[in-house]
């Protein structure tokens, strides 16, 4: 008789969340496209609400995630965290995290370049027309959700939520993105992290079953009771 490997009970929920986030991203993508990639009413409202970005203290708070969560910052952090997982012999977790970051960048960066949505005119950060979706937010969300799924700690989820919200506020306070850009980035990150994690769990289960199958086949047959 072949032993079975118990599936992670969180996987169905993660799968639903991932598909829902992907669907919301697609809807938002078409809404933005149907508007000619111009700012939506909620984008204009939020851009006016955050103001001119002339508060020195808020500017410092906004630049922290902007720099730490930038390309160089996330490469360094990503390599360090993946290295820690690998050093602790959690190589499957290390690979899952690395794959999720590569996937979210590979999907988001070319899309932003192709769509070429203009950033707010008063941007204090980037000025290239690569506004949708927000790459900073997508990577931050992917990182936070994946760590939450892998480490299974409440404080990790709490820190992740704070980090993502901080990043979303930062990108809009610096007028580097419209509100719809950061919402789309968050949806992209959630979808990538949850779906990559689900795929990783399926692969782990199948490998476990393959490794156990030869042992099961060597078990002597049970005799029927007399």
C-alpha positions as a Python dict, from the first residue, in 0.01 Angstrom:
ca = {
    (1, 'X'): (0, 0, 0),
    (2, 'X'): (138, 344, -95),
    (3, 'X'): (165, 604, 174),
    (4, 'X'): (20, 945, 101),
    (5, 'X'): (168, 1286, 178),
    (6, 'X'): (-69, 1526, 350),
    (7, 'X'): (-131, 1839, 146),
    (8, 'X'): (-81, 2175, 312),
    (9, 'X'): (-431, 2284, 422),
    (10, 'X'): (-349, 2641, 323),
    (11, 'X'): (-307, 2552, -43),
    (12, 'X'): (-674, 2573, -154),
    (13, 'X'): (-707, 2914, 10),
    (14, 'X'): (-382, 3034, -142),
    (15, 'X'): (-494, 2913, -484),
    (16, 'X'): (-825, 3101, -460),
    (17, 'X'): (-649, 3416, -342),
    (18, 'X'): (-396, 3391, -623),
    (19, 'X'): (-656, 3344, -895),
    (20, 'X'): (-869, 3626, -752),
    (21, 'X'): (-569, 3861, -744),
    (22, 'X'): (-485, 3770, -1101),
    (23, 'X'): (-842, 3836, -1211),
    (24, 'X'): (-845, 4173, -1035),
    (25, 'X'): (-518, 4262, -1204),
    (26, 'X'): (-659, 4176, -1546),
    (27, 'X'): (-974, 4381, -1481),
    (28, 'X'): (-770, 4680, -1367),
    (29, 'X'): (-544, 4643, -1669),
    (30, 'X'): (-841, 4666, -1907),
    (31, 'X'): (-996, 4955, -1715),
    (32, 'X'): (-673, 5151, -1743),
    (33, 'X'): (-640, 5060, -2112),
    (34, 'X'): (-999, 5161, -2187),
    (35, 'X'): (-919, 5501, -2038),
    (36, 'X'): (-633, 5548, -2279),
    (37, 'X'): (-381, 5491, -1997),
    (38, 'X'): (-470, 5833, -1861),
    (39, 'X'): (-518, 5864, -1484),
    (40, 'X'): (-845, 5730, -1353),
    (41, 'X'): (-1067, 5950, -1131),
    (42, 'X'): (-939, 5767, -822),
    (43, 'X'): (-582, 5832, -939),
    (44, 'X'): (-640, 6207, -966),
    (45, 'X'): (-818, 6212, -629),
    (46, 'X'): (-538, 6029, -451),
    (47, 'X'): (-262, 6226, -623),
    (48, 'X'): (-425, 6550, -504),
    (49, 'X'): (-478, 6404, -155),
    (50, 'X'): (-113, 6316, -93),
    (51, 'X'): (-20, 6671, -181),
    (52, 'X'): (295, 6823, -322),
    (53, 'X'): (539, 6611, -122),
    (54, 'X'): (693, 6916, 46),
    (55, 'X'): (696, 6774, 401),
    (56, 'X'): (1060, 6693, 481),
    (57, 'X'): (983, 6418, 734),
    (58, 'X'): (733, 6247, 506),
    (59, 'X'): (978, 6269, 219),
    (60, 'X'): (1238, 6082, 422),
    (61, 'X'): (980, 5818, 515),
    (62, 'X'): (880, 5789, 149),
    (63, 'X'): (1234, 5752, 18),
    (64, 'X'): (1325, 5469, 259),
    (65, 'X'): (1114, 5198, 88),
    (66, 'X'): (1181, 5362, -248),
    (67, 'X'): (1555, 5302, -207),
    (68, 'X'): (1549, 4978, -7),
    (69, 'X'): (1285, 4832, -238),
    (70, 'X'): (1461, 4943, -555),
    (71, 'X'): (1643, 4716, -797),
    (72, 'X'): (1978, 4711, -617),
    (73, 'X'): (1821, 4694, -272),
    (74, 'X'): (1598, 4400, -356),
    (75, 'X'): (1880, 4214, -529),
    (76, 'X'): (2091, 4239, -214),
    (77, 'X'): (1803, 4152, 21),
    (78, 'X'): (1681, 3872, -206),
    (79, 'X'): (2026, 3712, -231),
    (80, 'X'): (2074, 3736, 147),
    (81, 'X'): (1737, 3580, 233),
    (82, 'X'): (1772, 3306, -28),
    (83, 'X'): (2121, 3242, 108),
    (84, 'X'): (1988, 3209, 463),
    (85, 'X'): (1727, 2955, 352),
    (86, 'X'): (1997, 2763, 164),
    (87, 'X'): (2236, 2774, 461),
    (88, 'X'): (1963, 2638, 688),
    (89, 'X'): (1916, 2350, 440),
    (90, 'X'): (1575, 2475, 331),
    (91, 'X'): (1673, 2459, -31),
    (92, 'X'): (1321, 2411, -162),
    (93, 'X'): (1215, 2730, 17),
    (94, 'X'): (1518, 2913, -119),
    (95, 'X'): (1434, 2804, -473),
    (96, 'X'): (1066, 2895, -433),
    (97, 'X'): (1148, 3246, -313),
    (98, 'X'): (1405, 3298, -587),
    (99, 'X'): (1168, 3177, -859),
    (100, 'X'): (885, 3401, -736),
    (101, 'X'): (1104, 3713, -752),
    (102, 'X'): (1233, 3625, -1098),
    (103, 'X'): (879, 3560, -1223),
    (104, 'X'): (729, 3883, -1089),
    (105, 'X'): (1010, 4091, -1243),
    (106, 'X'): (996, 3900, -1571),
    (107, 'X'): (621, 3965, -1598),
    (108, 'X'): (599, 4321, -1468),
    (109, 'X'): (901, 4496, -1617),
    (110, 'X'): (831, 4412, -1985),
    (111, 'X'): (461, 4487, -1937),
    (112, 'X'): (536, 4830, -1792),
    (113, 'X'): (768, 4906, -2083),
    (114, 'X'): (516, 4791, -2345),
    (115, 'X'): (217, 4972, -2194),
    (116, 'X'): (429, 5286, -2143),
    (117, 'X'): (185, 5461, -1912),
    (118, 'X'): (300, 5809, -1815),
    (119, 'X'): (380, 5882, -1453),
    (120, 'X'): (238, 6187, -1274),
    (121, 'X'): (392, 6505, -1409),
    (122, 'X'): (518, 6608, -1065),
    (123, 'X'): (708, 6283, -1004),
    (124, 'X'): (990, 6320, -752),
    (125, 'X'): (1143, 5987, -852),
    (126, 'X'): (1144, 5811, -1188),
    (127, 'X'): (1017, 5991, -1498),
    (128, 'X'): (1020, 5712, -1759),
    (129, 'X'): (681, 5610, -1899),
    (130, 'X'): (677, 5273, -1725),
    (131, 'X'): (415, 5344, -1461),
    (132, 'X'): (180, 5043, -1485),
    (133, 'X'): (217, 4825, -1287),
    (134, 'X'): (437, 4944, -1001),
    (135, 'X'): (743, 4724, -999),
    (136, 'X'): (846, 4832, -648),
    (137, 'X'): (504, 4732, -512),
    (138, 'X'): (492, 4405, -706),
    (139, 'X'): (831, 4287, -580),
    (140, 'X'): (761, 4404, -223),
    (141, 'X'): (429, 4218, -219),
    (142, 'X'): (576, 3902, -369),
    (143, 'X'): (854, 3903, -111),
    (144, 'X'): (619, 3967, 182),
    (145, 'X'): (357, 3708, 84),
    (146, 'X'): (614, 3442, 2),
    (147, 'X'): (793, 3486, 334),
    (148, 'X'): (459, 3466, 513),
    (149, 'X'): (373, 3141, 338),
    (150, 'X'): (716, 2986, 395),
    (151, 'X'): (778, 3092, 755),
    (152, 'X'): (418, 3061, 883),
    (153, 'X'): (457, 3325, 1152),
    (154, 'X'): (202, 3589, 1242),
    (155, 'X'): (463, 3859, 1294),
    (156, 'X'): (603, 3790, 946),
    (157, 'X'): (259, 3853, 795),
    (158, 'X'): (217, 4168, 1006),
    (159, 'X'): (555, 4306, 900),
    (160, 'X'): (476, 4215, 540),
    (161, 'X'): (149, 4408, 544),
    (162, 'X'): (323, 4714, 691),
    (163, 'X'): (598, 4691, 430),
    (164, 'X'): (358, 4665, 135),
    (165, 'X'): (132, 4948, 254),
    (166, 'X'): (438, 5163, 322),
    (167, 'X'): (568, 5092, -27),
    (168, 'X'): (235, 5174, -191),
    (169, 'X'): (208, 5501, -1),
    (170, 'X'): (572, 5584, -77),
    (171, 'X'): (537, 5541, -452),
    (172, 'X'): (228, 5761, -464),
    (173, 'X'): (360, 6021, -219),
    (174, 'X'): (664, 6063, -441),
    (175, 'X'): (421, 6086, -735),
    (176, 'X'): (616, 5807, -906),
    (177, 'X'): (295, 5611, -963),
    (178, 'X'): (-78, 5651, -981),
    (179, 'X'): (-292, 5475, -724),
    (180, 'X'): (-408, 5222, -984),
    (181, 'X'): (-42, 5140, -1058),
    (182, 'X'): (37, 5038, -701),
    (183, 'X'): (-291, 4848, -662),
    (184, 'X'): (-206, 4657, -980),
    (185, 'X'): (144, 4590, -849),
    (186, 'X'): (2, 4454, -526),
    (187, 'X'): (-235, 4224, -717),
    (188, 'X'): (49, 4104, -938),
    (189, 'X'): (266, 4029, -637),
    (190, 'X'): (-8, 3840, -454),
    (191, 'X'): (-88, 3633, -762),
    (192, 'X'): (273, 3545, -837),
    (193, 'X'): (363, 3457, -478),
    (194, 'X'): (60, 3241, -406),
    (195, 'X'): (58, 3058, -739),
    (196, 'X'): (433, 2990, -734),
    (197, 'X'): (402, 2866, -376),
    (198, 'X'): (112, 2636, -470),
    (199, 'X'): (310, 2497, -762),
    (200, 'X'): (607, 2439, -532),
    (201, 'X'): (389, 2251, -284),
    (202, 'X'): (256, 2024, -558),
    (203, 'X'): (612, 1948, -673),
    (204, 'X'): (718, 1867, -317),
    (205, 'X'): (429, 1627, -269),
    (206, 'X'): (497, 1445, -594),
    (207, 'X'): (865, 1409, -510),
    (208, 'X'): (779, 1274, -166),
    (209, 'X'): (546, 1017, -320),
    (210, 'X'): (810, 905, -572),
    (211, 'X'): (1067, 861, -298),
    (212, 'X'): (829, 660, -80),
    (213, 'X'): (695, 435, -356),
    (214, 'X'): (998, 199, -372),
    (215, 'X'): (985, 152, 5),
    (216, 'X'): (616, 69, -9),
    (217, 'X'): (672, -191, -279),
    (218, 'X'): (918, -381, -58),
    (219, 'X'): (669, -419, 226),
    (220, 'X'): (561, -786, 266),
    (221, 'X'): (198, -855, 191),
    (222, 'X'): (-27, -875, 490),
    (223, 'X'): (-172, -1219, 563),
    (224, 'X'): (-545, -1247, 591),
    (225, 'X'): (-665, -1334, 942),
    (226, 'X'): (-754, -1702, 993),
}
